[in-house]
mmCIF file of C-alpha atoms in Angstrom:
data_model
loop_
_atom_site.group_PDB
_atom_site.id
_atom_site.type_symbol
_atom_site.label_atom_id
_atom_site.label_comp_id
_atom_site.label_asym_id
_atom_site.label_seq_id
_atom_site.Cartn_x
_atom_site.Cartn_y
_atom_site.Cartn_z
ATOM 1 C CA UNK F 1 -60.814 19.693 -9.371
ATOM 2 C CA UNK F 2 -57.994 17.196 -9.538
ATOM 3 C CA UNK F 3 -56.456 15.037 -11.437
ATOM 4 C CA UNK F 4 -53.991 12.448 -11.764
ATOM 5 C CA UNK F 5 -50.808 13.227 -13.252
ATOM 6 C CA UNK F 6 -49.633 10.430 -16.093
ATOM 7 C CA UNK F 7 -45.686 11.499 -17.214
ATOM 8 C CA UNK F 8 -44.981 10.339 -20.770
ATOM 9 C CA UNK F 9 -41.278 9.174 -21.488
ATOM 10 C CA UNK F 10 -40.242 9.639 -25.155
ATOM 11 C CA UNK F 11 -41.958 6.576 -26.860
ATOM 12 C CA UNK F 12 -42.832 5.753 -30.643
ATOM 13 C CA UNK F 13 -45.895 5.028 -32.425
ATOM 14 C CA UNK F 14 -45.852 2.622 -35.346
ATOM 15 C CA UNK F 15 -48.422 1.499 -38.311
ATOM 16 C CA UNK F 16 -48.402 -1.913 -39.248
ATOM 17 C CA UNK F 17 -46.131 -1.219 -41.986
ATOM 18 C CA UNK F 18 -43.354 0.442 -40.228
ATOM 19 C CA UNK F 19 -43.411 -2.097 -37.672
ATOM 20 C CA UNK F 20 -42.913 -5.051 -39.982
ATOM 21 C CA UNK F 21 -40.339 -3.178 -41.410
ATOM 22 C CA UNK F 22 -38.231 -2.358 -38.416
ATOM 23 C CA UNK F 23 -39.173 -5.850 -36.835
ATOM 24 C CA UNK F 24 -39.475 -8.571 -39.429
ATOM 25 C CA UNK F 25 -42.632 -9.496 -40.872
ATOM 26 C CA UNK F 26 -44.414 -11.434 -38.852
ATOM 27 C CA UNK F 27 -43.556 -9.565 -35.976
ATOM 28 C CA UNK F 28 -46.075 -8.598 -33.086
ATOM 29 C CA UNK F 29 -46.252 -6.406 -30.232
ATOM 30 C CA UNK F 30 -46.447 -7.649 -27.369
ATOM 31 C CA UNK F 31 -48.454 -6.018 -23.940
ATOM 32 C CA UNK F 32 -46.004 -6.068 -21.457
ATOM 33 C CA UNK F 33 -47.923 -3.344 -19.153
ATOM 34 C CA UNK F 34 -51.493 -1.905 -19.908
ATOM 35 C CA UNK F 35 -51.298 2.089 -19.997
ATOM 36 C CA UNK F 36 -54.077 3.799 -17.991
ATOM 37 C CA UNK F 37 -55.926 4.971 -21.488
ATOM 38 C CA UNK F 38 -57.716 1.597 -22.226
ATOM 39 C CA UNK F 39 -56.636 -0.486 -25.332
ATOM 40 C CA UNK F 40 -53.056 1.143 -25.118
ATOM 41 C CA UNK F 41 -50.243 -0.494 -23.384
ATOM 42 C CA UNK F 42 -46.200 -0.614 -23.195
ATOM 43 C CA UNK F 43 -44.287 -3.046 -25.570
ATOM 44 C CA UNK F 44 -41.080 -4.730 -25.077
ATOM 45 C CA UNK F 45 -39.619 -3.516 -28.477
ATOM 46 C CA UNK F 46 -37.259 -0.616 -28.638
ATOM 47 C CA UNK F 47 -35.879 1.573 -31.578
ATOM 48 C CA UNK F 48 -33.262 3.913 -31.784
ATOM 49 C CA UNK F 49 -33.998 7.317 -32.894
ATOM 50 C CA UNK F 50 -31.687 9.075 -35.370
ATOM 51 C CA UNK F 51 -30.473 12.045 -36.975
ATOM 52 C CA UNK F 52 -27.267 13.382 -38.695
ATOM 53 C CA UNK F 53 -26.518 15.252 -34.955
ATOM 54 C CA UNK F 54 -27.440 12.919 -32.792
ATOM 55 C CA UNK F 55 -29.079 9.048 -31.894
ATOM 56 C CA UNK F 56 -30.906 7.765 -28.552
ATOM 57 C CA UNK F 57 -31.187 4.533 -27.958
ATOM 58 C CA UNK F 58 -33.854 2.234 -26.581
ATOM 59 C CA UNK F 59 -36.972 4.260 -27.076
ATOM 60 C CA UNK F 60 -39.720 2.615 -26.555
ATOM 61 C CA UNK F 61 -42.878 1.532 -28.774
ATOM 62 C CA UNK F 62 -46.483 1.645 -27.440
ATOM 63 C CA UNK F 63 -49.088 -0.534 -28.616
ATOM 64 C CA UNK F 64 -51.350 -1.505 -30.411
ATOM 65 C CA UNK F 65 -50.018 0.206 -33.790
ATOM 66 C CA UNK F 66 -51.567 3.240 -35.008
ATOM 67 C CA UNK F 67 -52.833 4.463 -38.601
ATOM 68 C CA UNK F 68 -49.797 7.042 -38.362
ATOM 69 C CA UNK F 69 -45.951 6.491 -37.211
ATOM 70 C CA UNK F 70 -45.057 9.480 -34.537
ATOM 71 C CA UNK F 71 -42.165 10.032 -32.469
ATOM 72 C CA UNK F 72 -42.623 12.170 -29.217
ATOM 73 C CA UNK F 73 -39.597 13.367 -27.321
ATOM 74 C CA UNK F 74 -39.295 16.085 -25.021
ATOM 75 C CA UNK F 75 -37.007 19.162 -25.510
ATOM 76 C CA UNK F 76 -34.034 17.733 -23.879
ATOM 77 C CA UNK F 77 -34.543 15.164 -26.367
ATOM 78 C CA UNK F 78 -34.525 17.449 -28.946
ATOM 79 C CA UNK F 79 -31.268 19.481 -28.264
ATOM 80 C CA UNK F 80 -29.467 16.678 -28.057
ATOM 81 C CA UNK F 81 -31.079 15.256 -32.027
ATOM 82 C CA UNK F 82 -30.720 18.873 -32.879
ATOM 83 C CA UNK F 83 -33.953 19.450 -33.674
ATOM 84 C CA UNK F 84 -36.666 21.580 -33.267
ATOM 85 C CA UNK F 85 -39.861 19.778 -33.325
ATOM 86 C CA UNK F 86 -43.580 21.629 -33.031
ATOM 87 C CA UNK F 87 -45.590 20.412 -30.293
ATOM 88 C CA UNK F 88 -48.752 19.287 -31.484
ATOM 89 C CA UNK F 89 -51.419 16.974 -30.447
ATOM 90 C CA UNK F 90 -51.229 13.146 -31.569
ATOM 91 C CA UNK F 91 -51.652 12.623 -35.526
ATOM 92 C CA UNK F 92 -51.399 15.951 -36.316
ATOM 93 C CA UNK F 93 -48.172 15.292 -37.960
ATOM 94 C CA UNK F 94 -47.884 17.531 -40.988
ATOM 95 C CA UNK F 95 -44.841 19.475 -41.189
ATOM 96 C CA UNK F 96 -43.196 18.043 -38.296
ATOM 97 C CA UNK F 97 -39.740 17.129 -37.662
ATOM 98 C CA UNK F 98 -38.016 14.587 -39.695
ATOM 99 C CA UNK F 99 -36.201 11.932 -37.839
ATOM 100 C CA UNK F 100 -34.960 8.186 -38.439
ATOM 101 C CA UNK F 101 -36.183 4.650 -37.053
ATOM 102 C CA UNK F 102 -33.606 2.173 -36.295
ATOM 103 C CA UNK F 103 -34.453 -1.443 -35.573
ATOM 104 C CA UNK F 104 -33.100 -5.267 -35.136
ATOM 105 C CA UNK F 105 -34.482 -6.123 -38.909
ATOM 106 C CA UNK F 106 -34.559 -2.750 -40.825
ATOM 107 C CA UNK F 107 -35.028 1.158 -41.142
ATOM 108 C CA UNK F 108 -37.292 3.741 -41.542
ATOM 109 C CA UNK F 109 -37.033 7.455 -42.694
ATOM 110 C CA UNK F 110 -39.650 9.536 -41.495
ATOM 111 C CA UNK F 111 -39.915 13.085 -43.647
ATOM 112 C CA UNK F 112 -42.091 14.134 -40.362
ATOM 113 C CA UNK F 113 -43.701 12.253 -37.768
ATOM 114 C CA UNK F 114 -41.092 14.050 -34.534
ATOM 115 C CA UNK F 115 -43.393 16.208 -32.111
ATOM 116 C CA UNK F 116 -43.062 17.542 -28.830
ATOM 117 C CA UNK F 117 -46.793 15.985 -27.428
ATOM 118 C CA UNK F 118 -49.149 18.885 -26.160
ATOM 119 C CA UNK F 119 -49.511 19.200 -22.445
ATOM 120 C CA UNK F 120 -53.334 16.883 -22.193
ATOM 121 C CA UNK F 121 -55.847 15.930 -20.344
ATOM 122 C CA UNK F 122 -57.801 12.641 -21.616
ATOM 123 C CA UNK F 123 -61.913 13.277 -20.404
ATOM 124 C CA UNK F 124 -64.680 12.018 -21.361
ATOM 125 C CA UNK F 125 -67.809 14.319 -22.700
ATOM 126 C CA UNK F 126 -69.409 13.219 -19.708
ATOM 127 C CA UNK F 127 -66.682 14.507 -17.335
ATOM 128 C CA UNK F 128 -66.043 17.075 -19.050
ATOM 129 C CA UNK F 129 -69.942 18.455 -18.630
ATOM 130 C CA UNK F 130 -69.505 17.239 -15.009
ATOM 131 C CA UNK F 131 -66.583 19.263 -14.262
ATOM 132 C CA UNK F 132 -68.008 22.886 -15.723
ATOM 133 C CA UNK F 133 -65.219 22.387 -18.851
ATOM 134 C CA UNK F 134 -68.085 22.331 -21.749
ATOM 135 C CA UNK F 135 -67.089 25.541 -22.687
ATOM 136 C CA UNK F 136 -63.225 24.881 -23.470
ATOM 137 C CA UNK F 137 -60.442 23.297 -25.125
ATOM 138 C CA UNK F 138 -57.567 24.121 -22.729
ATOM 139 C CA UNK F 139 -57.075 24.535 -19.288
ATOM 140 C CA UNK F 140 -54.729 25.984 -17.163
ATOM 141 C CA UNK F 141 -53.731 23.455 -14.085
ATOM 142 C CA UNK F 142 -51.177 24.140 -11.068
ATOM 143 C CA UNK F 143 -48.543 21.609 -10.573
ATOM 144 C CA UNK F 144 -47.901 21.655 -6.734
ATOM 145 C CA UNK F 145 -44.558 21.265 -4.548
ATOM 146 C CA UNK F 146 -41.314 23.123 -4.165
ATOM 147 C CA UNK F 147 -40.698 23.857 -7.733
ATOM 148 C CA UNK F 148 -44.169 23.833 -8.198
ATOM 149 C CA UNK F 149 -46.298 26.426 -10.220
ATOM 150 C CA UNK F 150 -49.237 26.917 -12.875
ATOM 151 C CA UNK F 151 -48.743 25.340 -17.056
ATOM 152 C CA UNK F 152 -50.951 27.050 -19.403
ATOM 153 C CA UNK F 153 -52.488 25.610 -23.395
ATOM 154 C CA UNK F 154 -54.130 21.894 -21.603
ATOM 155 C CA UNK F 155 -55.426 20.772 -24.129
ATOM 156 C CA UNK F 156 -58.862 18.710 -23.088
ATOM 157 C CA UNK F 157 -58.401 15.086 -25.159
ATOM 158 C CA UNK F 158 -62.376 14.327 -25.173
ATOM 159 C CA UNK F 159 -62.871 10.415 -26.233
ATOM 160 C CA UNK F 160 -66.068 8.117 -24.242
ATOM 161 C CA UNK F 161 -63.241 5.765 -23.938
ATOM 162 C CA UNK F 162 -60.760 7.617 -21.725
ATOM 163 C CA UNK F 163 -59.014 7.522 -18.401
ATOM 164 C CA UNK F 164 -59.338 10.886 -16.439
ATOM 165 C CA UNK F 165 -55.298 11.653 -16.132
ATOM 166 C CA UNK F 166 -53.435 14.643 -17.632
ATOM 167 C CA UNK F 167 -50.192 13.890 -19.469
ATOM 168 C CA UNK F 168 -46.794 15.473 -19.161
ATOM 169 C CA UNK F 169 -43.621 15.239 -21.080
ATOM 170 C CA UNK F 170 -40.703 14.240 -18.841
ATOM 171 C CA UNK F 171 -39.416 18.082 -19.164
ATOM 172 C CA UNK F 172 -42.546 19.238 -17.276
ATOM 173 C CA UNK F 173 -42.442 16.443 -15.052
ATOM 174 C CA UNK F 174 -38.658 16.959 -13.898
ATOM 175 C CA UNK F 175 -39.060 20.934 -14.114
ATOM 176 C CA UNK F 176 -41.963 20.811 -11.505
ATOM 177 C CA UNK F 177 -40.281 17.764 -9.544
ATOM 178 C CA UNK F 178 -44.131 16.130 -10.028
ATOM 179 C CA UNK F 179 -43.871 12.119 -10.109
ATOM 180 C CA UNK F 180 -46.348 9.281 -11.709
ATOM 181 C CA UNK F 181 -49.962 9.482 -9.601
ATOM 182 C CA UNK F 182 -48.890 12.795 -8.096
ATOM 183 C CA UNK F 183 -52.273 15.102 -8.151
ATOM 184 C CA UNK F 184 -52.561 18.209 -10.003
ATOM 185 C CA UNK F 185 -55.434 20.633 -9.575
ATOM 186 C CA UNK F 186 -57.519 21.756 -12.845
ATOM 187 C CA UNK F 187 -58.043 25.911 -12.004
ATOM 188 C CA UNK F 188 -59.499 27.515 -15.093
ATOM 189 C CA UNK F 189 -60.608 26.934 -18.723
ATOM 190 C CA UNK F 190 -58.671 28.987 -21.243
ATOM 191 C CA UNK F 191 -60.852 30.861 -23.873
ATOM 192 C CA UNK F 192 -60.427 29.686 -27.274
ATOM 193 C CA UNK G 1 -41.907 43.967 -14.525
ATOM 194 C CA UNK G 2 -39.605 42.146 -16.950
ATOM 195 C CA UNK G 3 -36.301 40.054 -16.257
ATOM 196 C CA UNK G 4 -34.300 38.539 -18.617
ATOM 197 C CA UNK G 5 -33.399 34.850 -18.167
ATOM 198 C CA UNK G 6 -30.454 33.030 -18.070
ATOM 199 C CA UNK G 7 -30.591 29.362 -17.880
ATOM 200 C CA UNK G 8 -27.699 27.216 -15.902
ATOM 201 C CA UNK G 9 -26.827 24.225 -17.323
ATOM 202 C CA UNK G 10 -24.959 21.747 -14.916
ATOM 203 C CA UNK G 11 -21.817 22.986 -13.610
ATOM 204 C CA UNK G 12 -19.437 22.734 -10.725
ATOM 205 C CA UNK G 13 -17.702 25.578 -8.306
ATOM 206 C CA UNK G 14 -14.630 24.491 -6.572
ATOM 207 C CA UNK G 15 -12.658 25.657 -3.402
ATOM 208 C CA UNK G 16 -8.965 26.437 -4.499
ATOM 209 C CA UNK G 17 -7.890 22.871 -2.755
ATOM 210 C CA UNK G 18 -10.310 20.908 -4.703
ATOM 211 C CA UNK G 19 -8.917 22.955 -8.333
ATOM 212 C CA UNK G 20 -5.682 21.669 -6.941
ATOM 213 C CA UNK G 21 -6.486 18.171 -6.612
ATOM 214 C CA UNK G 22 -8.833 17.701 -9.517
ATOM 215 C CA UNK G 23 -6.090 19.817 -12.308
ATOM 216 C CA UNK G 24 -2.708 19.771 -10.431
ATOM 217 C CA UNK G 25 -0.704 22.093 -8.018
ATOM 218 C CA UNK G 26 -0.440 25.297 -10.015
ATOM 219 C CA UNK G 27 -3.652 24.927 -11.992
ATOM 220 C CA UNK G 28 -5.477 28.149 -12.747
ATOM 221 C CA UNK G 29 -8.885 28.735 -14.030
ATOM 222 C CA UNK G 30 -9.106 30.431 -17.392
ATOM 223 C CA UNK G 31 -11.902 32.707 -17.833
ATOM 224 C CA UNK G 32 -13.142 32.484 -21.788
ATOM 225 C CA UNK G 33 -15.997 33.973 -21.083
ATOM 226 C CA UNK G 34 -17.449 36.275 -18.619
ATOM 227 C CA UNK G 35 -21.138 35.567 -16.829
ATOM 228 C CA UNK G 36 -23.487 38.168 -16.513
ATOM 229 C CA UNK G 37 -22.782 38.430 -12.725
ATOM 230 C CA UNK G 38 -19.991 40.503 -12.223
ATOM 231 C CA UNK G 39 -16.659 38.528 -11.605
ATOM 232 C CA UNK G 40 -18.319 35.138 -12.810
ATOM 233 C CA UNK G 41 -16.711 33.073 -15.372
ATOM 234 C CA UNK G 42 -17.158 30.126 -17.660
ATOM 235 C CA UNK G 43 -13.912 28.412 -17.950
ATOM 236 C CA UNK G 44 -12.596 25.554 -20.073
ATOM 237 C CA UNK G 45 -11.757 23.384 -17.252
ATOM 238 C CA UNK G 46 -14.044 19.946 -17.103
ATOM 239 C CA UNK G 47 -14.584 17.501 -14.394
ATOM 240 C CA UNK G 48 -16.769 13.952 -14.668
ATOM 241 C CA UNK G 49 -19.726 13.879 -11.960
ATOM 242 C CA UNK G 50 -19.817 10.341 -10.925
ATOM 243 C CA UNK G 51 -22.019 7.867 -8.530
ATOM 244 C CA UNK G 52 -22.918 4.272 -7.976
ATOM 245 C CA UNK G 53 -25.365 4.440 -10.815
ATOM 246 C CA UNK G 54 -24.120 7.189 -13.342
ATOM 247 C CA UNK G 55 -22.350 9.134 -14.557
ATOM 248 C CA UNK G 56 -22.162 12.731 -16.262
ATOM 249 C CA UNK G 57 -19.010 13.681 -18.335
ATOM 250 C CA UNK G 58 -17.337 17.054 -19.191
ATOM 251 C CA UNK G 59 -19.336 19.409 -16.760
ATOM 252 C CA UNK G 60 -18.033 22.852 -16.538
ATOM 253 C CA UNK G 61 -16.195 24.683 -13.928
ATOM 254 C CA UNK G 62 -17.421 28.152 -13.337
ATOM 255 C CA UNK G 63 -15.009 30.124 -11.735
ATOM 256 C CA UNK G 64 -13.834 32.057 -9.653
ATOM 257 C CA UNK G 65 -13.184 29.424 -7.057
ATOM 258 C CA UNK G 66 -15.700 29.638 -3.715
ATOM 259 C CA UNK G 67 -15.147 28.608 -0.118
ATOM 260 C CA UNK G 68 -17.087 25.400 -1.038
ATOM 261 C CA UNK G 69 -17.524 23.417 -3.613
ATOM 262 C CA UNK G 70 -20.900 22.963 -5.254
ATOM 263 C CA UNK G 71 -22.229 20.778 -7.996
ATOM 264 C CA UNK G 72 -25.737 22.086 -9.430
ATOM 265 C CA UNK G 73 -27.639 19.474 -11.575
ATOM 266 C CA UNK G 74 -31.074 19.278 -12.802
ATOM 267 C CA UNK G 75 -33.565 16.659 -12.073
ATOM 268 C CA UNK G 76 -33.184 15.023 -15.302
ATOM 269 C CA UNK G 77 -29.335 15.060 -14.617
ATOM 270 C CA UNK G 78 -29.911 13.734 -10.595
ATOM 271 C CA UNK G 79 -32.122 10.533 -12.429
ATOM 272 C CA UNK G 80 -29.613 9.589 -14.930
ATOM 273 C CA UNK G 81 -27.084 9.763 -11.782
ATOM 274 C CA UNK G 82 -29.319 8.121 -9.200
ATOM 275 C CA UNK G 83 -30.038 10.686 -6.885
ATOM 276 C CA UNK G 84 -32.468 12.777 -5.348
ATOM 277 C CA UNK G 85 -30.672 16.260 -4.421
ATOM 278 C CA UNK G 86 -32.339 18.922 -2.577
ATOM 279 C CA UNK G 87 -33.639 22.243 -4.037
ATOM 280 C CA UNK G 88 -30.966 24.623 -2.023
ATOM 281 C CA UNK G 89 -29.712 28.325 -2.679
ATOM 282 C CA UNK G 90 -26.298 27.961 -3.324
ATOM 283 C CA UNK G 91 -24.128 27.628 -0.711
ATOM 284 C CA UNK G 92 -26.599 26.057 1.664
ATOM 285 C CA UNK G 93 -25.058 22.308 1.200
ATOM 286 C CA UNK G 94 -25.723 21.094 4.835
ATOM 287 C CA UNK G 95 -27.339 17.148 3.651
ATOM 288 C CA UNK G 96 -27.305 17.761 0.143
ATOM 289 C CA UNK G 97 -26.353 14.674 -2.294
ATOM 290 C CA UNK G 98 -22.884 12.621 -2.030
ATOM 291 C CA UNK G 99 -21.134 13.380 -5.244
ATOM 292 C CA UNK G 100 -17.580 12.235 -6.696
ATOM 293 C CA UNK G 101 -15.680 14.334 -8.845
ATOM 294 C CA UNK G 102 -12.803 13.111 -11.232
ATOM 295 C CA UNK G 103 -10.439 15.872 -12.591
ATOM 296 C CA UNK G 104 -7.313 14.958 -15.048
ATOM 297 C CA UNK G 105 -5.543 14.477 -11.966
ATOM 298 C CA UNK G 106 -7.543 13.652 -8.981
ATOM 299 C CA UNK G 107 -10.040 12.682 -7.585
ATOM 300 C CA UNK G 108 -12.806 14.684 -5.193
ATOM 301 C CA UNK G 109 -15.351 12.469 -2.980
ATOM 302 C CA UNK G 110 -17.712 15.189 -1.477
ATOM 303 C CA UNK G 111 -20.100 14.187 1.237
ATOM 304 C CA UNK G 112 -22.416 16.268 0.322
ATOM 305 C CA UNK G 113 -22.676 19.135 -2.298
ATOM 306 C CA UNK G 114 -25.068 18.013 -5.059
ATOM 307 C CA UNK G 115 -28.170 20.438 -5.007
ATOM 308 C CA UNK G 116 -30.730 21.385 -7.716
ATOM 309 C CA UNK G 117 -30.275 25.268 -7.432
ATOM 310 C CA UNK G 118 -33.212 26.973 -6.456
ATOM 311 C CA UNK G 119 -34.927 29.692 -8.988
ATOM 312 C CA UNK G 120 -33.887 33.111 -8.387
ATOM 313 C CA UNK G 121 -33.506 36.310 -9.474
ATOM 314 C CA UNK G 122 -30.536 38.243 -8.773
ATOM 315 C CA UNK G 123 -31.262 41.876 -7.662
ATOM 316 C CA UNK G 124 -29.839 45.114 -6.228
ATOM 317 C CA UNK G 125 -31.175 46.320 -2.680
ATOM 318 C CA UNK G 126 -31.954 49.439 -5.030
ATOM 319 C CA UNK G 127 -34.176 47.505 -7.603
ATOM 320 C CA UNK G 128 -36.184 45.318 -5.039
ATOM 321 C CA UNK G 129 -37.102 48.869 -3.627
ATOM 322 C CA UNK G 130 -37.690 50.727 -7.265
ATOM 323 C CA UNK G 131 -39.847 47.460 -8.073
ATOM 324 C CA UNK G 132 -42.172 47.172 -5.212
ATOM 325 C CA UNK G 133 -40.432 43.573 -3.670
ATOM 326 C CA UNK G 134 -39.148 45.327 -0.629
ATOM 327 C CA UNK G 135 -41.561 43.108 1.328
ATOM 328 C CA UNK G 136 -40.635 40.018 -0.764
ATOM 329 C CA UNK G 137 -37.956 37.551 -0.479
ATOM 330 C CA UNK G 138 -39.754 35.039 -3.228
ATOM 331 C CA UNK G 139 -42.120 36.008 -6.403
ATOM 332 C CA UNK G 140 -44.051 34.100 -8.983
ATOM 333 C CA UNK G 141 -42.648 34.899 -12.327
ATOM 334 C CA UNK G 142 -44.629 34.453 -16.062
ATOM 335 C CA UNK G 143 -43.116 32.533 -18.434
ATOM 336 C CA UNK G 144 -44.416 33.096 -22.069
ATOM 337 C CA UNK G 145 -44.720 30.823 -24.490
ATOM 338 C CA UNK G 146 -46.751 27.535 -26.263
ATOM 339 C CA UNK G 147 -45.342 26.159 -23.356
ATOM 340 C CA UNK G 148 -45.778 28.659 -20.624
ATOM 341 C CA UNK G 149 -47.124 29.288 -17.125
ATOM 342 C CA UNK G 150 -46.278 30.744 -14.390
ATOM 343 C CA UNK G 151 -43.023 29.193 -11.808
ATOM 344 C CA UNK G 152 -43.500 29.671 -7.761
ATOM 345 C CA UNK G 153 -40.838 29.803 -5.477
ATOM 346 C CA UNK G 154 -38.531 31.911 -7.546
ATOM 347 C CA UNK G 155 -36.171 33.615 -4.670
ATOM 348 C CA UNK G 156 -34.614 36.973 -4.791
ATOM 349 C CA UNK G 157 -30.839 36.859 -4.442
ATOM 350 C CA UNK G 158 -30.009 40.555 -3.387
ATOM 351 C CA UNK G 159 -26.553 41.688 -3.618
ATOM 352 C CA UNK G 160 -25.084 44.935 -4.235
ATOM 353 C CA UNK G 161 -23.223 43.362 -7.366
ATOM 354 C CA UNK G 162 -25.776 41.779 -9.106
ATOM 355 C CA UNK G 163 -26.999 42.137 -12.513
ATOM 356 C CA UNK G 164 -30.767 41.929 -12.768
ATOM 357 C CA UNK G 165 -31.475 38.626 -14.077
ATOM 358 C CA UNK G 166 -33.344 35.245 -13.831
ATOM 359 C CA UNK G 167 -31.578 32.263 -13.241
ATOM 360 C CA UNK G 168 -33.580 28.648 -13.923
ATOM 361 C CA UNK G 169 -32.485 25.274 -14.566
ATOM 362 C CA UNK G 170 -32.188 23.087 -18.149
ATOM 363 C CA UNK G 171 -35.177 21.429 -16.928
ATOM 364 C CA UNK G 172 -37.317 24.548 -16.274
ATOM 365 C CA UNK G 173 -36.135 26.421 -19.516
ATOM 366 C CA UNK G 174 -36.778 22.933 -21.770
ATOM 367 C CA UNK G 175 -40.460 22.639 -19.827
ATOM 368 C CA UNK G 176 -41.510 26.012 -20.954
ATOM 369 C CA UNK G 177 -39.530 26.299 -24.389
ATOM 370 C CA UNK G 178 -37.813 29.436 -23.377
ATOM 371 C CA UNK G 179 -34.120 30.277 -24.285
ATOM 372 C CA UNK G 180 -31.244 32.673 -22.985
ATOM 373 C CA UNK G 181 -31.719 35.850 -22.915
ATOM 374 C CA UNK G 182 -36.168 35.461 -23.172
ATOM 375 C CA UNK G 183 -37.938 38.005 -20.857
ATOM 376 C CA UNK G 184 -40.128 36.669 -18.177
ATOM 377 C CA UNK G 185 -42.728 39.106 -16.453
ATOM 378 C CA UNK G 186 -42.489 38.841 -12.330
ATOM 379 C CA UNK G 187 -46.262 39.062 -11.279
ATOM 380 C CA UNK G 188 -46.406 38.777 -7.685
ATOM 381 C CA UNK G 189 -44.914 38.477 -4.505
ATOM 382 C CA UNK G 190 -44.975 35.490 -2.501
ATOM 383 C CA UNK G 191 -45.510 36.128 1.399
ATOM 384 C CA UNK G 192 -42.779 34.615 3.383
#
């Protein structure tokens, strides 16, 4: 079956703390575009990222804030910070990269919180029965065109509130020459 | 079968005129390090990439110079430039992307030129026969890893002077976590 194809740029989560501190203290986010996954939506406010090798600027914070602060880059990202960060789901954070926060009113030092974001597709239980997927986590799905191919370890994101699309990283996104909306096709579960 | 990989990062072949007019009259290219493919060299020579909207500094020169002059970029390169280059075999620069060059002393405006380089796999007449590819001209190659999956499209390159090798972009290597020197497994062949 298919699916749409959402392509995450790096981006930062924040908890209310972080964000007062990097913002000012009566700061608040504001929606300039809702995301497809409902309740989550693009902000306005930008930090720079940070560490002793390297900085990049203007990376963007999506809303609302979150019980955990999280940085998600892609590997390009990463050679050029000099790290090495694990890629993991969302809030599984333990262990993870350290990195630095950067903003208008203050800083924040994050021990961890830097991943590389799993490869994901956000279903709902329902869909996921639907589509014959009960039985797995992962997937594998074929990205289609001239530098097209097949990307292994999907992980299924399984929420009742949740917008059928599968998330890339901008690395898999450029690598495959796949754009925003493209369609990619869902071909097997992987066994766990 | 296995294949070692090699990943390209952006780089630049000249014609001997364009060395000339980019470095000076009796400019030579120093090889400080030799390529896998015999007679192929990373020098120390530089050139800025350059359009409307971007710009990419200190991009290597491999030599020896070519009868044309070639600038391979990845897709994450071509965005932060503006453009939208073709995936082309090298050489094959017919409508490829406009591209300006700026040496230490001149300046190169190339009509066209700018091409994301295909994925390929340099191979002797000899090995596409020993390896059961004598009917191929592309193959689908694994590519191991948290990140894996499998790439399409990957063309064989057959020359008598080759060394047996996989060539991919920054953006395919970053997309799949793999590094120089990695094996990938070539599964299939594609029919033409």
């Amino acid at each position: 079956m298919k699916v749409q194809i959402g392509i995450s740029n790096r981006h930062v989560h924040l908890t209310d703390e972080h964000l007062k501190k990097l913002f000012g203290k009566n700061y608040k986010l504001e929606n300039v575009k809702d995301l497809n996954q409902p309740g989550q939506f693009v902000s306005n406010s930008k930090v720079m990222i940070k560490t002793l090798k390297g900085e990049i600027n203007d990376v963007r914070v999506v809303g609302p804030t979150r019980d955990y602060t999280q940085v998600e880059i892609s590997r390009t990202d990463a050679i050029k910070l000099g790290l090495n960060p694990p890629v993991r789901k969302s809030g599984d954070l333990i262990g993870s990269s350290p990195i630095t926060l950067i903003g208008p009113r203050g800083i924040v030092d994050l021990e961890y919180g830097c991943i590389i974001a799993d490869r994901h597709i956000h279903i709902t239980p329902k869909q996921k029965e639907v589509y014959g997927l009960s039985n797995y986590d992962k997937v594998t799905v074929v990205l289609q065109g001239e530098k097209g191919g097949t990307i292994g370890n999907v992980s299924l994101k399984v929420s009742e509130e949740s917008y059928f699309e599968l998330h890339l990283d901008t690395d898999d996104a450029n690598a495959h020459l796949v754009r925003n909306g493209d369609l990619a096709i869902i071909i097997e579960g992987e066994d766990l």
